[in-house]
mmCIF file of C-alpha atoms and ligand atoms in Angstrom:
data_model
loop_
_atom_site.group_PDB
_atom_site.id
_atom_site.type_symbol
_atom_site.label_atom_id
_atom_site.label_comp_id
_atom_site.label_asym_id
_atom_site.label_seq_id
_atom_site.Cartn_x
_atom_site.Cartn_y
_atom_site.Cartn_z
ATOM 1 C CA MET A 1 94.723 103.968 90.344
ATOM 2 C CA GLY A 2 98.335 105.452 89.731
ATOM 3 C CA SER A 3 100.165 107.763 92.475
ATOM 4 C CA TYR A 4 99.784 111.137 92.862
ATOM 5 C CA GLU A 5 103.171 112.082 91.148
ATOM 6 C CA ASP A 6 101.871 109.428 88.199
ATOM 7 C CA THR A 7 98.920 111.558 87.731
ATOM 8 C CA TYR A 8 100.648 114.908 88.139
ATOM 9 C CA LEU A 9 103.298 113.739 85.395
ATOM 10 C CA ALA A 10 100.743 112.321 83.036
ATOM 11 C CA LYS A 11 99.505 115.786 82.581
ATOM 12 C CA ARG A 12 101.879 117.895 83.153
ATOM 13 C CA PRO A 13 102.624 120.062 79.990
ATOM 14 C CA GLN A 14 105.631 119.515 78.686
ATOM 15 C CA GLU A 15 105.752 122.336 76.079
ATOM 16 C CA LEU A 16 106.210 124.995 79.431
ATOM 17 C CA CYS A 17 109.684 124.055 79.171
ATOM 18 C CA HIS A 18 112.085 126.500 77.351
ATOM 19 C CA MET A 19 114.995 124.704 77.125
ATOM 20 C CA CYS A 20 117.287 126.636 79.239
ATOM 21 C CA GLY A 21 119.168 123.957 80.230
ATOM 22 C CA ARG A 22 119.611 125.522 84.331
ATOM 23 C CA CYS A 23 118.191 122.102 85.492
ATOM 24 C CA CYS A 24 120.702 120.200 83.969
ATOM 25 C CA ARG A 25 123.660 122.727 84.927
ATOM 26 C CA VAL A 26 123.028 122.865 88.325
ATOM 27 C CA VAL A 27 121.322 120.685 90.628
ATOM 28 C CA THR A 28 121.578 119.335 93.763
ATOM 29 C CA THR A 29 119.564 116.736 96.101
ATOM 30 C CA SER A 30 118.040 116.023 99.411
ATOM 31 C CA LYS A 31 120.593 113.573 99.934
ATOM 32 C CA SER A 32 124.568 113.836 101.067
ATOM 33 C CA TYR A 33 126.871 113.392 98.405
ATOM 34 C CA GLU A 34 128.848 110.927 100.898
ATOM 35 C CA GLU A 35 125.195 109.319 101.233
ATOM 36 C CA LEU A 36 124.584 109.258 97.555
ATOM 37 C CA LYS A 37 127.832 107.483 97.181
ATOM 38 C CA ALA A 38 127.177 105.100 99.936
ATOM 39 C CA LEU A 39 123.658 104.381 98.243
ATOM 40 C CA GLN A 40 125.115 104.123 95.008
ATOM 41 C CA ALA A 41 127.403 101.721 96.370
ATOM 42 C CA GLN A 42 124.359 99.066 97.482
ATOM 43 C CA ASN A 43 123.118 99.741 94.013
ATOM 44 C CA ASP A 44 119.786 101.864 94.495
ATOM 45 C CA ILE A 45 118.917 102.892 91.588
ATOM 46 C CA GLY A 46 118.226 106.270 92.092
ATOM 47 C CA ALA A 47 121.604 106.972 93.529
ATOM 48 C CA CYS A 48 123.602 105.244 90.318
ATOM 49 C CA GLU A 49 121.580 107.182 87.707
ATOM 50 C CA PHE A 50 121.905 110.289 89.479
ATOM 51 C CA LEU A 51 125.363 109.909 89.690
ATOM 52 C CA LYS A 52 125.739 108.361 86.093
ATOM 53 C CA ILE A 53 125.163 111.623 84.907
ATOM 54 C CA PHE A 54 125.984 114.294 87.071
ATOM 55 C CA GLU A 55 129.434 115.268 88.763
ATOM 56 C CA PRO A 56 129.593 117.347 91.676
ATOM 57 C CA TYR A 57 131.075 120.723 91.493
ATOM 58 C CA PRO A 58 134.705 120.973 94.093
ATOM 59 C CA SER A 59 133.012 123.534 96.287
ATOM 60 C CA ILE A 60 129.574 125.516 95.898
ATOM 61 C CA GLU A 61 131.789 128.738 95.032
ATOM 62 C CA ALA A 62 132.462 126.819 91.481
ATOM 63 C CA ALA A 63 128.596 126.505 91.349
ATOM 64 C CA ARG A 64 127.679 129.872 92.218
ATOM 65 C CA LYS A 65 129.972 130.453 89.200
ATOM 66 C CA VAL A 66 128.104 128.664 86.856
ATOM 67 C CA ASP A 67 124.691 129.886 88.208
ATOM 68 C CA LYS A 68 124.754 132.329 91.406
ATOM 69 C CA GLU A 69 120.754 133.188 91.361
ATOM 70 C CA LEU A 70 120.042 129.265 91.266
ATOM 71 C CA VAL A 71 122.252 128.597 94.295
ATOM 72 C CA ASP A 72 121.748 131.356 95.814
ATOM 73 C CA ASN A 73 117.686 130.348 95.572
ATOM 74 C CA VAL A 74 118.388 126.829 96.613
ATOM 75 C CA ILE A 75 120.154 127.561 99.929
ATOM 76 C CA ASN A 76 117.568 130.769 100.757
ATOM 77 C CA LEU A 77 114.860 128.301 100.407
ATOM 78 C CA LEU A 78 116.584 125.590 102.262
ATOM 79 C CA LYS A 79 117.301 128.002 104.963
ATOM 80 C CA GLU A 80 113.733 128.998 105.251
ATOM 81 C CA ASP A 81 112.611 125.636 105.806
ATOM 82 C CA GLY A 82 115.359 125.253 108.997
ATOM 83 C CA ASN A 83 116.836 122.281 106.161
ATOM 84 C CA TYR A 84 120.367 124.193 105.107
ATOM 85 C CA ASP A 85 123.450 122.577 106.017
ATOM 86 C CA GLU A 86 126.080 123.881 104.468
ATOM 87 C CA SER A 87 128.284 120.642 105.186
ATOM 88 C CA LYS A 88 126.119 118.864 103.769
ATOM 89 C CA MET A 89 125.387 120.609 100.841
ATOM 90 C CA THR A 90 127.195 119.712 97.059
ATOM 91 C CA PHE A 91 125.516 121.260 93.929
ATOM 92 C CA TYR A 92 126.513 118.987 90.489
ATOM 93 C CA GLY A 93 126.094 119.869 86.338
ATOM 94 C CA CYS A 94 125.608 117.329 83.936
ATOM 95 C CA LYS A 95 128.487 116.310 82.097
ATOM 96 C CA TYR A 96 125.733 115.568 79.069
ATOM 97 C CA LEU A 97 124.232 119.368 78.580
ATOM 98 C CA GLN A 98 125.788 120.661 75.652
ATOM 99 C CA ASP A 99 126.842 124.723 74.758
ATOM 100 C CA ASP A 100 123.736 125.118 73.093
ATOM 101 C CA ASN A 101 122.343 123.564 76.359
ATOM 102 C CA LEU A 102 120.541 120.239 74.175
ATOM 103 C CA CYS A 103 120.726 117.269 75.757
ATOM 104 C CA SER A 104 123.718 115.197 73.927
ATOM 105 C CA ILE A 105 121.761 112.183 74.902
ATOM 106 C CA TYR A 106 118.436 113.243 75.127
ATOM 107 C CA GLU A 107 116.573 109.921 73.608
ATOM 108 C CA GLU A 108 118.180 108.015 76.434
ATOM 109 C CA ARG A 109 117.980 110.396 78.697
ATOM 110 C CA PRO A 110 116.842 108.608 82.217
ATOM 111 C CA VAL A 111 113.803 108.653 84.008
ATOM 112 C CA LEU A 112 115.293 110.883 86.795
ATOM 113 C CA CYS A 113 114.958 113.593 83.844
ATOM 114 C CA ARG A 114 111.726 112.332 82.006
ATOM 115 C CA HIS A 115 110.630 113.225 85.397
ATOM 116 C CA CYS A 116 112.012 117.304 85.670
ATOM 117 C CA PRO A 117 110.535 118.562 87.961
ATOM 118 C CA SER A 118 108.798 115.429 89.348
ATOM 119 C CA THR A 119 106.336 117.536 91.835
ATOM 120 C CA PRO A 120 104.523 120.577 91.681
ATOM 121 C CA TRP A 121 106.958 121.368 95.454
ATOM 122 C CA SER A 122 109.701 120.178 93.033
ATOM 123 C CA ILE A 123 112.607 123.758 93.409
ATOM 124 C CA VAL A 124 113.154 124.797 90.317
ATOM 125 C CA PRO A 125 115.500 127.563 89.116
ATOM 126 C CA PRO A 126 113.829 130.910 88.682
ATOM 127 C CA GLY A 127 112.391 131.976 85.773
ATOM 128 C CA CYS A 128 111.727 128.068 84.604
ATOM 129 C CA GLY A 129 108.822 127.859 82.528
ATOM 130 C CA PHE A 130 106.977 125.499 84.436
ATOM 131 C CA GLU A 131 107.251 127.775 87.983
ATOM 132 C CA GLY A 132 103.334 129.662 87.356
ATOM 133 C CA TRP A 133 102.250 126.154 86.520
ATOM 134 C CA LEU A 134 103.858 124.794 89.787
ATOM 135 C CA PHE A 135 102.354 127.152 91.769
ATOM 136 C CA MET A 136 98.910 126.509 90.740
ATOM 137 C CA GLU A 137 99.517 122.337 90.929
ATOM 138 C CA ARG A 138 100.285 123.388 94.455
ATOM 139 C CA GLU A 139 97.538 125.866 95.517
ATOM 140 C CA ASN A 140 94.633 123.299 93.654
ATOM 141 C CA ALA A 141 96.242 120.247 95.734
ATOM 142 C CA LYS A 142 95.583 122.493 99.170
ATOM 143 C CA GLN A 143 91.974 123.940 97.915
ATOM 144 C CA LYS A 144 91.011 119.933 97.332
ATOM 145 C CA VAL A 145 92.443 119.176 100.590
ATOM 146 C CA ARG A 146 91.007 122.010 102.487
ATOM 147 C CA LYS A 147 87.448 121.077 101.311
ATOM 148 C CA ALA A 148 87.948 117.371 101.745
ATOM 149 C CA LYS A 149 88.829 118.420 105.887
ATOM 150 C CA GLU A 150 85.690 120.658 105.755
ATOM 151 C CA ASP A 151 83.200 117.583 103.939
ATOM 152 C CA LEU A 152 84.823 115.675 107.455
ATOM 153 C CA LEU A 153 83.971 118.333 109.861
ATOM 154 C CA GLU A 154 80.409 117.853 108.196
ATOM 155 C CA LEU A 155 80.133 114.532 108.234
ATOM 156 C CA GLN A 156 81.191 113.910 111.699
ATOM 157 C CA LEU A 157 78.814 116.458 112.845
ATOM 158 C CA LEU A 158 75.930 114.219 110.859
ATOM 159 C CA LYS A 159 76.775 110.868 112.184
ATOM 160 C CA GLN A 160 75.937 112.396 116.001
ATOM 161 C CA LYS A 161 72.433 113.288 114.612
ATOM 162 C CA LYS A 162 71.576 109.790 112.748
ATOM 163 C CA THR A 163 71.535 106.355 114.355
ATOM 164 C CA ASP A 164 70.612 104.373 110.901
ATOM 165 C CA GLU A 165 73.591 101.574 110.740
ATOM 166 C CA GLU A 166 73.334 101.184 106.665
ATOM 167 C CA PHE A 167 72.935 104.939 106.658
ATOM 168 C CA LEU A 168 75.909 105.521 108.792
ATOM 169 C CA LYS A 169 78.383 102.809 107.254
ATOM 170 C CA LYS A 170 77.921 104.600 103.803
ATOM 171 C CA VAL A 171 79.422 107.662 106.110
ATOM 172 C CA ALA A 172 82.190 105.775 106.774
ATOM 173 C CA SER A 173 83.171 104.518 103.536
ATOM 174 C CA VAL A 174 82.626 108.608 102.476
ATOM 175 C CA GLU A 175 85.525 109.125 105.553
ATOM 176 C CA HIS A 176 87.738 106.418 103.834
ATOM 177 C CA LYS A 177 87.884 107.939 100.718
ATOM 178 C CA ILE A 178 88.251 111.534 101.752
ATOM 179 C CA LEU A 179 91.262 110.548 104.519
ATOM 180 C CA ASN A 180 92.566 109.169 101.650
ATOM 181 C CA THR A 181 92.688 112.309 99.967
ATOM 182 C CA ILE A 182 94.521 113.659 102.654
ATOM 183 C CA GLU A 183 97.078 110.998 103.207
ATOM 184 C CA LEU A 184 97.669 111.105 99.488
ATOM 185 C CA TYR A 185 99.657 114.775 99.978
ATOM 186 C CA LYS A 186 100.851 114.048 103.829
ATOM 187 C CA LYS A 187 104.188 114.025 102.434
ATOM 188 C CA TYR A 188 103.904 117.546 101.193
ATOM 189 C CA GLY A 189 102.373 118.924 104.281
ATOM 190 C CA SER A 190 98.771 118.436 104.352
ATOM 191 C CA TYR A 191 97.607 118.121 107.799
ATOM 192 C CA ASP A 192 99.033 121.264 108.219
ATOM 193 C CA TRP A 193 97.034 122.954 105.239
HETATM 194 S S1 LIG B 201 115.179 125.018 84.372
HETATM 195 FE FE1 LIG B 201 112.737 125.016 83.509
HETATM 196 S S2 LIG B 201 112.934 125.901 81.333
HETATM 197 FE FE2 LIG B 201 114.874 125.833 81.663
HETATM 198 S S3 LIG B 201 115.194 123.703 81.106
HETATM 199 FE FE3 LIG B 201 114.711 123.235 83.284
HETATM 200 S S4 LIG B 201 112.363 122.443 83.305
HETATM 201 FE FE4 LIG B 201 113.100 123.327 81.080
HETATM 202 S S1 LIG B 202 120.791 113.795 80.640
HETATM 203 FE FE1 LIG B 202 120.362 115.486 79.541
HETATM 204 S S2 LIG B 202 117.927 115.870 80.460
HETATM 205 FE FE2 LIG B 202 119.029 114.830 81.853
HETATM 206 S S3 LIG B 202 120.049 116.518 83.231
HETATM 207 FE FE3 LIG B 202 121.789 115.516 81.562
HETATM 208 S S4 LIG B 202 121.565 117.064 79.850
HETATM 209 FE FE4 LIG B 202 119.809 117.471 81.498
#
């Protein structure tokens, strides 16, 4: 079985993209430019791939001139999460995006482009064709985890009433599967849902 992200990517409806080019024109990363360059120097595949196509804007203001709504949206979301640090913030634009919003290396575009948006928790530009679908995916994941937690509580109550060893082994196996489901979404906050 693949990872949660692999499963998500396989079912993502690519036709929802209306090719506005905004996610190529102005992007940012959770790592600073300096951190990315340090990783690139260590031949980190993700950093090398990213810096091969994306060039940093000289300032946040320069990126704002290209797409103010997108830049402000990212900054506001980071502030809401308490993760905003202006000194580490860099926006980038792809050198392969054409004026008609099409990719000049589409057939050879890197994996990071093929996977964008790579999870339902990816920040996409306002109005991106994936927005609604990503929201539904996040909600579905949360519902699944909440149901798993309910099932876990029921199993714990059941265990208190039973002594049969075989039965308890089966319960433990089901509990294990349920805990795996919750763990699968851990990086997206499943323990708080
Ligand atoms: S911002 Fe969304 S709709 Fe626009 S090109 Fe990127 S993925 Fe497609
Ligand atoms: S390589 Fe193509 S798909 Fe990837 S960011 Fe650049 S223009 Fe967009």
